[in-house]
Short mmCIF file of C-alpha atoms in Angstrom, two decimals:
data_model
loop_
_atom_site.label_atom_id
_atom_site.label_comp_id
_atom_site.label_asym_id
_atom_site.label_seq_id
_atom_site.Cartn_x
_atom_site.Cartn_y
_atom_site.Cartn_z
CA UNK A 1 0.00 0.00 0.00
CA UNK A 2 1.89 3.10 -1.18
CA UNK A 3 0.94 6.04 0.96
CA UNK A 4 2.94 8.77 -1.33
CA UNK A 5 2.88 8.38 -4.75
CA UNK A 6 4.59 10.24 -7.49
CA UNK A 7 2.97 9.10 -10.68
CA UNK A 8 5.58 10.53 -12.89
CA UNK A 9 7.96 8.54 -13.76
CA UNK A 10 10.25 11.39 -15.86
CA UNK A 11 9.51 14.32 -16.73
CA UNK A 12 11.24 16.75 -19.74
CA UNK A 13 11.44 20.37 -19.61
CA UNK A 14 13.80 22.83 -21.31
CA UNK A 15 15.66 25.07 -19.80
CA UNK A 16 14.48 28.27 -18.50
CA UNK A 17 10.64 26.90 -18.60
CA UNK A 18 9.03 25.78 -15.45
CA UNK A 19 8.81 22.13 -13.91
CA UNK A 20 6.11 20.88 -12.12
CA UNK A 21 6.45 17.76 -10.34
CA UNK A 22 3.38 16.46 -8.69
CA UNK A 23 2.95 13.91 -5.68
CA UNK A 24 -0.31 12.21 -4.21
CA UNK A 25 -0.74 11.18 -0.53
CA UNK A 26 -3.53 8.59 1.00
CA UNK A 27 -2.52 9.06 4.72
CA UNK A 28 -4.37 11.90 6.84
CA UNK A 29 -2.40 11.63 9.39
CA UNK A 30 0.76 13.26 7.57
CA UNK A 31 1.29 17.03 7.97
CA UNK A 32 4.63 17.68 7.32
CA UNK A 33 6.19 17.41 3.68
CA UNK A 34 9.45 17.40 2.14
CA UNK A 35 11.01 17.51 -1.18
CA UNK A 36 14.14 16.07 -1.55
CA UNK A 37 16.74 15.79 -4.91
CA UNK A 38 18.97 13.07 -5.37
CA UNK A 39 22.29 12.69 -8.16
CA UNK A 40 23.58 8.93 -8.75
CA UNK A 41 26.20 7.92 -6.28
CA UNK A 42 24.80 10.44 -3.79
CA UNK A 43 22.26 10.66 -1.14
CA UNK A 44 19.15 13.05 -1.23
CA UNK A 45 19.51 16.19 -0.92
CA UNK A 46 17.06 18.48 1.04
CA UNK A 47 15.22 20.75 -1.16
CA UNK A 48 12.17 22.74 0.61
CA UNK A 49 9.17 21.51 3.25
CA UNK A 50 5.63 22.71 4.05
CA UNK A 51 3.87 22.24 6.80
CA UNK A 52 0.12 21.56 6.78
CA UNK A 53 -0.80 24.84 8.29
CA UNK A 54 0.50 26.41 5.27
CA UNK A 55 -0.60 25.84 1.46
CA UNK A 56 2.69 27.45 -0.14
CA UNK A 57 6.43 27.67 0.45
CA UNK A 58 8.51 29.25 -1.66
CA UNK A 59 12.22 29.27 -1.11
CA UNK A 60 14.33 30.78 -4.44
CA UNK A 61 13.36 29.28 -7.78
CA UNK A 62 11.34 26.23 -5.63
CA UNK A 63 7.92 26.87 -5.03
CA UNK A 64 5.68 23.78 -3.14
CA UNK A 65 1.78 24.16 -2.77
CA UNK A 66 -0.30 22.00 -0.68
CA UNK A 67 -3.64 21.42 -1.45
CA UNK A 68 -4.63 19.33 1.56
CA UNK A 69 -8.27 18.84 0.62
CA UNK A 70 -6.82 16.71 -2.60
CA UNK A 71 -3.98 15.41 -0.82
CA UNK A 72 -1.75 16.47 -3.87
CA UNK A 73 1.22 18.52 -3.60
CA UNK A 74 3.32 20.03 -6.12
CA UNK A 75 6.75 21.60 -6.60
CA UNK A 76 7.69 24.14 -8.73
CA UNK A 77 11.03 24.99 -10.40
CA UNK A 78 11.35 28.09 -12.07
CA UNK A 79 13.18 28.68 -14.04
CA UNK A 80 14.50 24.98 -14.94
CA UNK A 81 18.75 24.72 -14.96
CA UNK A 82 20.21 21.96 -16.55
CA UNK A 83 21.82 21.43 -12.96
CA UNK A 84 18.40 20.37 -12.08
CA UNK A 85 18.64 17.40 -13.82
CA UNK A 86 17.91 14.76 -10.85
CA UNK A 87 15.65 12.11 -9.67
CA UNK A 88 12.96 14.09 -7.37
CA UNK A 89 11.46 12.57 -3.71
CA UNK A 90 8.06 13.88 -2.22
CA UNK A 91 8.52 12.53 1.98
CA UNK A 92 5.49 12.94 4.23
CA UNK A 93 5.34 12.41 8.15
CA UNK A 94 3.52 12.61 11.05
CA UNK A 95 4.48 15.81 13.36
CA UNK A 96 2.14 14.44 15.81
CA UNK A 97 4.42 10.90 16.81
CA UNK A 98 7.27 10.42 18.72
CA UNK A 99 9.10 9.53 15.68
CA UNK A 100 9.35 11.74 12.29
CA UNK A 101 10.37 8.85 10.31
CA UNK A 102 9.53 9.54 5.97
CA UNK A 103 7.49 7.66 4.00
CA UNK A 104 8.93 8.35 0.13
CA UNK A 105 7.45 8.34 -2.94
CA UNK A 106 9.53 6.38 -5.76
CA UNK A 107 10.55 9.21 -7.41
CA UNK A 108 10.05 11.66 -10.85
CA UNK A 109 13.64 11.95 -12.93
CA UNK A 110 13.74 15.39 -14.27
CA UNK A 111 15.46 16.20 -17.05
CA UNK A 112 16.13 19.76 -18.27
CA UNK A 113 17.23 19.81 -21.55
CA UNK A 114 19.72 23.06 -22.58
CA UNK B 1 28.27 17.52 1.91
CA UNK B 2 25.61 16.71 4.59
CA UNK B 3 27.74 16.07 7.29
CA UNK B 4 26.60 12.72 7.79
CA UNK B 5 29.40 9.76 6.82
CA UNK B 6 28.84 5.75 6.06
CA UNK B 7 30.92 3.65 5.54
CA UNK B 8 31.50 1.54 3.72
CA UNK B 9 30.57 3.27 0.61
CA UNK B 10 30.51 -0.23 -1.78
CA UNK B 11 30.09 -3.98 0.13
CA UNK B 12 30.31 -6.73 -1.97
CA UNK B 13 29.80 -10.03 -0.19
CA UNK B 14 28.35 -13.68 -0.05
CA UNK B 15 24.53 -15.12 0.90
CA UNK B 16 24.85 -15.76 4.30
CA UNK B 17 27.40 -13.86 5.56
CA UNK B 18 26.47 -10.69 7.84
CA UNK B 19 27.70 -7.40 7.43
CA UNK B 20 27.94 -4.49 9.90
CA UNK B 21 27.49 -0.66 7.58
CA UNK B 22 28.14 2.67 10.01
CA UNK B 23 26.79 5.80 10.57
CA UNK B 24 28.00 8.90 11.84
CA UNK B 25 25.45 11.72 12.25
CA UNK B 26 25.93 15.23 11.71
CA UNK B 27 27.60 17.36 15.09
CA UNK B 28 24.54 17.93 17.49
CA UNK B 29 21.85 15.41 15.58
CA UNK B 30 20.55 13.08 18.31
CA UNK B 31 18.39 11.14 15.93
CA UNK B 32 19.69 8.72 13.50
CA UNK B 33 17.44 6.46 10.41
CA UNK B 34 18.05 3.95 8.51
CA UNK B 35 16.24 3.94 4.74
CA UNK B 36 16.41 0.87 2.20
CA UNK B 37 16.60 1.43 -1.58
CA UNK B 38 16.38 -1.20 -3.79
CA UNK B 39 15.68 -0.90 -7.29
CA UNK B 40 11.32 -1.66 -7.73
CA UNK B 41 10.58 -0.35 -4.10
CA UNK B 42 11.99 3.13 -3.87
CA UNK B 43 13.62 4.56 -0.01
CA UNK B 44 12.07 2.57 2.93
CA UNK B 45 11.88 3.33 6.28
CA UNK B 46 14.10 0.71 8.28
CA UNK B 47 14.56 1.56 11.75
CA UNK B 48 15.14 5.00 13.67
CA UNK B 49 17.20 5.48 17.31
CA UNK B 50 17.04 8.65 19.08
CA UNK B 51 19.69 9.57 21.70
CA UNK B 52 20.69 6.02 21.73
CA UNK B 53 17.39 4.17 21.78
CA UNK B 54 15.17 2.52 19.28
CA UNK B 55 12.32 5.05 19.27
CA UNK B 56 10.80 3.55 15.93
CA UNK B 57 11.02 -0.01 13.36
CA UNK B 58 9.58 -0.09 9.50
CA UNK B 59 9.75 -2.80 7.25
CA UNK B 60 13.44 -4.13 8.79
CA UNK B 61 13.54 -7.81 8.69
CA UNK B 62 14.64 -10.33 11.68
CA UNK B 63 17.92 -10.50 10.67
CA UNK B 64 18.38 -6.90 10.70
CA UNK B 65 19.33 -5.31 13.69
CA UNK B 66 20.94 -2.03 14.56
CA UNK B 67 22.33 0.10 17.35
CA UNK B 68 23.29 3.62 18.44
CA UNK B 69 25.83 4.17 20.51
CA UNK B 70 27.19 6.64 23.52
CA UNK B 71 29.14 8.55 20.80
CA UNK B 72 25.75 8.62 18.58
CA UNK B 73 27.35 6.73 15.46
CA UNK B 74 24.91 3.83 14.73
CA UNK B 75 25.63 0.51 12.94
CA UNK B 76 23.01 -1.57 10.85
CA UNK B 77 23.84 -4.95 10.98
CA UNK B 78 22.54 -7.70 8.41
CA UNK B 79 22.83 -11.36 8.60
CA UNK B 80 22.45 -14.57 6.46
CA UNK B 81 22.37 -12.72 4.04
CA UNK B 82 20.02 -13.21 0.67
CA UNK B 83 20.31 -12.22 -3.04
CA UNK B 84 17.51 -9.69 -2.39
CA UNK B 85 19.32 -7.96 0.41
CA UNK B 86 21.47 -5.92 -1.86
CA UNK B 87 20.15 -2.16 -2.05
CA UNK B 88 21.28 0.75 -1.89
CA UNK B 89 21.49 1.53 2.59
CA UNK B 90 20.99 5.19 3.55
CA UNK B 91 21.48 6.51 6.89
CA UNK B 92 19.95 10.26 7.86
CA UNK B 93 20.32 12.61 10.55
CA UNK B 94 18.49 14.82 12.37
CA UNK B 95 17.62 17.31 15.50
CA UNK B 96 13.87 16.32 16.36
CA UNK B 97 13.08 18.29 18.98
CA UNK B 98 10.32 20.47 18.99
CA UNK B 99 8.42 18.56 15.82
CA UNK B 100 9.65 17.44 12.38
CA UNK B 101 13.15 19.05 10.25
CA UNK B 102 14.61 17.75 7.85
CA UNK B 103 16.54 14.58 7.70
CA UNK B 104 19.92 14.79 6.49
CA UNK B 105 21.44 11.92 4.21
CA UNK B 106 24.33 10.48 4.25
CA UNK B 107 26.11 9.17 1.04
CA UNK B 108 24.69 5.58 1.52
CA UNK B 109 26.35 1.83 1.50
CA UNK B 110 25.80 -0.21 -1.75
CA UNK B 111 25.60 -3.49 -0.53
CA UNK B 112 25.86 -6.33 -3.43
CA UNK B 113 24.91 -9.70 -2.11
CA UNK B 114 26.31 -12.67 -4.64
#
């Protein structure tokens, strides 16, 4: 049962335009997200959170919206660098535990194109 | 660089032999967690130790165990080892107090199991 899912496999842009990766989430008990980026040979790399309380964070040319209604968030990179170029995570937890351990979804590999 | 270090970075070993990967968390992180990624199941929550106790367990088999120690490194240990075993072994870092932050990675063990 995958409780964050990231139905995008890959995803194309060029550079300069915006990418929007998207992410889907079944458990209501998460309020606490987190984007993370991740090269080969490397481990992920934190990108930018949001809280539930909020429905936007914006932190330089990353942008993440929560619409918690849909349980969908997105993130937005604008404009797109070819430095980009990564395998994206969506992470989700529970503020509310003892533990803030992340449930991942597999993953969208973005490629930005020059 | 996160500040977190694993070693070591490749293992190449036999089915079932045990192997011991460490963890070092960044200066002042009391938490430490252990992820799993192997290739069709994206990163897994294994096991999490806070201050030197287990404070929360995933999907980690019986033949996985791990500690934290007085120092706060923590080892993952794996024993009789199967073909299925070899991922990609992620350890993260982080403060947790006061609610969720986010988790920093260290550059991971690939673990081959022959």
């Amino acid at each position: 049962d995958q409780q964050v899912k990231q139905n995008s496999p890959s995803l194309s842009v060029q550079e300069g335009r915006i990418s929007i990766l998207n992410c889907d989430y079944t458990n209501s008990m998460f309020d606490y997200f987190l984007w993370y980026k991740k090269y080969p040979a490397e481990g992920p790399t934190f990108l930018i959170s949001i809280s539930s309380i909020k429905d936007k964070n914006e932190d330089g040319r990353f942008t993440v919206f929560l619409n918690k209604s849909a349980k969908h968030l997105s993130l937005h990179i604008v404009p797109s660098q070819p430095g980009d170029s990564a395998v994206y995570f969506c992470a989700a937890t529970n503020s509310g535990g003892s533990n803030y351990k992340l449930t991942f979804g597999k993953g969208t590999l973005l490629t930005v194109n020059p | 660089d996160s500040g977190v270090t694993q070693t070591p970075k490749h293992l190449i070993t036999a089915t079932g032999q045990r192997v011991t990967l460490r963890c070092s968390p960044r200066s002042g992180d009391l938490s430490v967690y252990w992820y799993q990624q192997s290739l069709d199941q994206g990163l897994q929550f294994l096991i999490q130790y806070y201050n030197g106790e287990e404070r929360a367990k995933g999907n980690i088999l019986e033949r996985f165990s791990a500690q934290q120690f007085p120092d706060l490194h923590s080892e993952l240990n794996l024993s009789s080892l199967e073909l299925g075993d070899s991922a990609l072994y992620f350890c993260a870092s982080s403060v947790d107090s006061g609610g969720p932050t986010q988790q920093f990675f260290g550059p991971g063990t690939r673990l081959t199991v022959l």
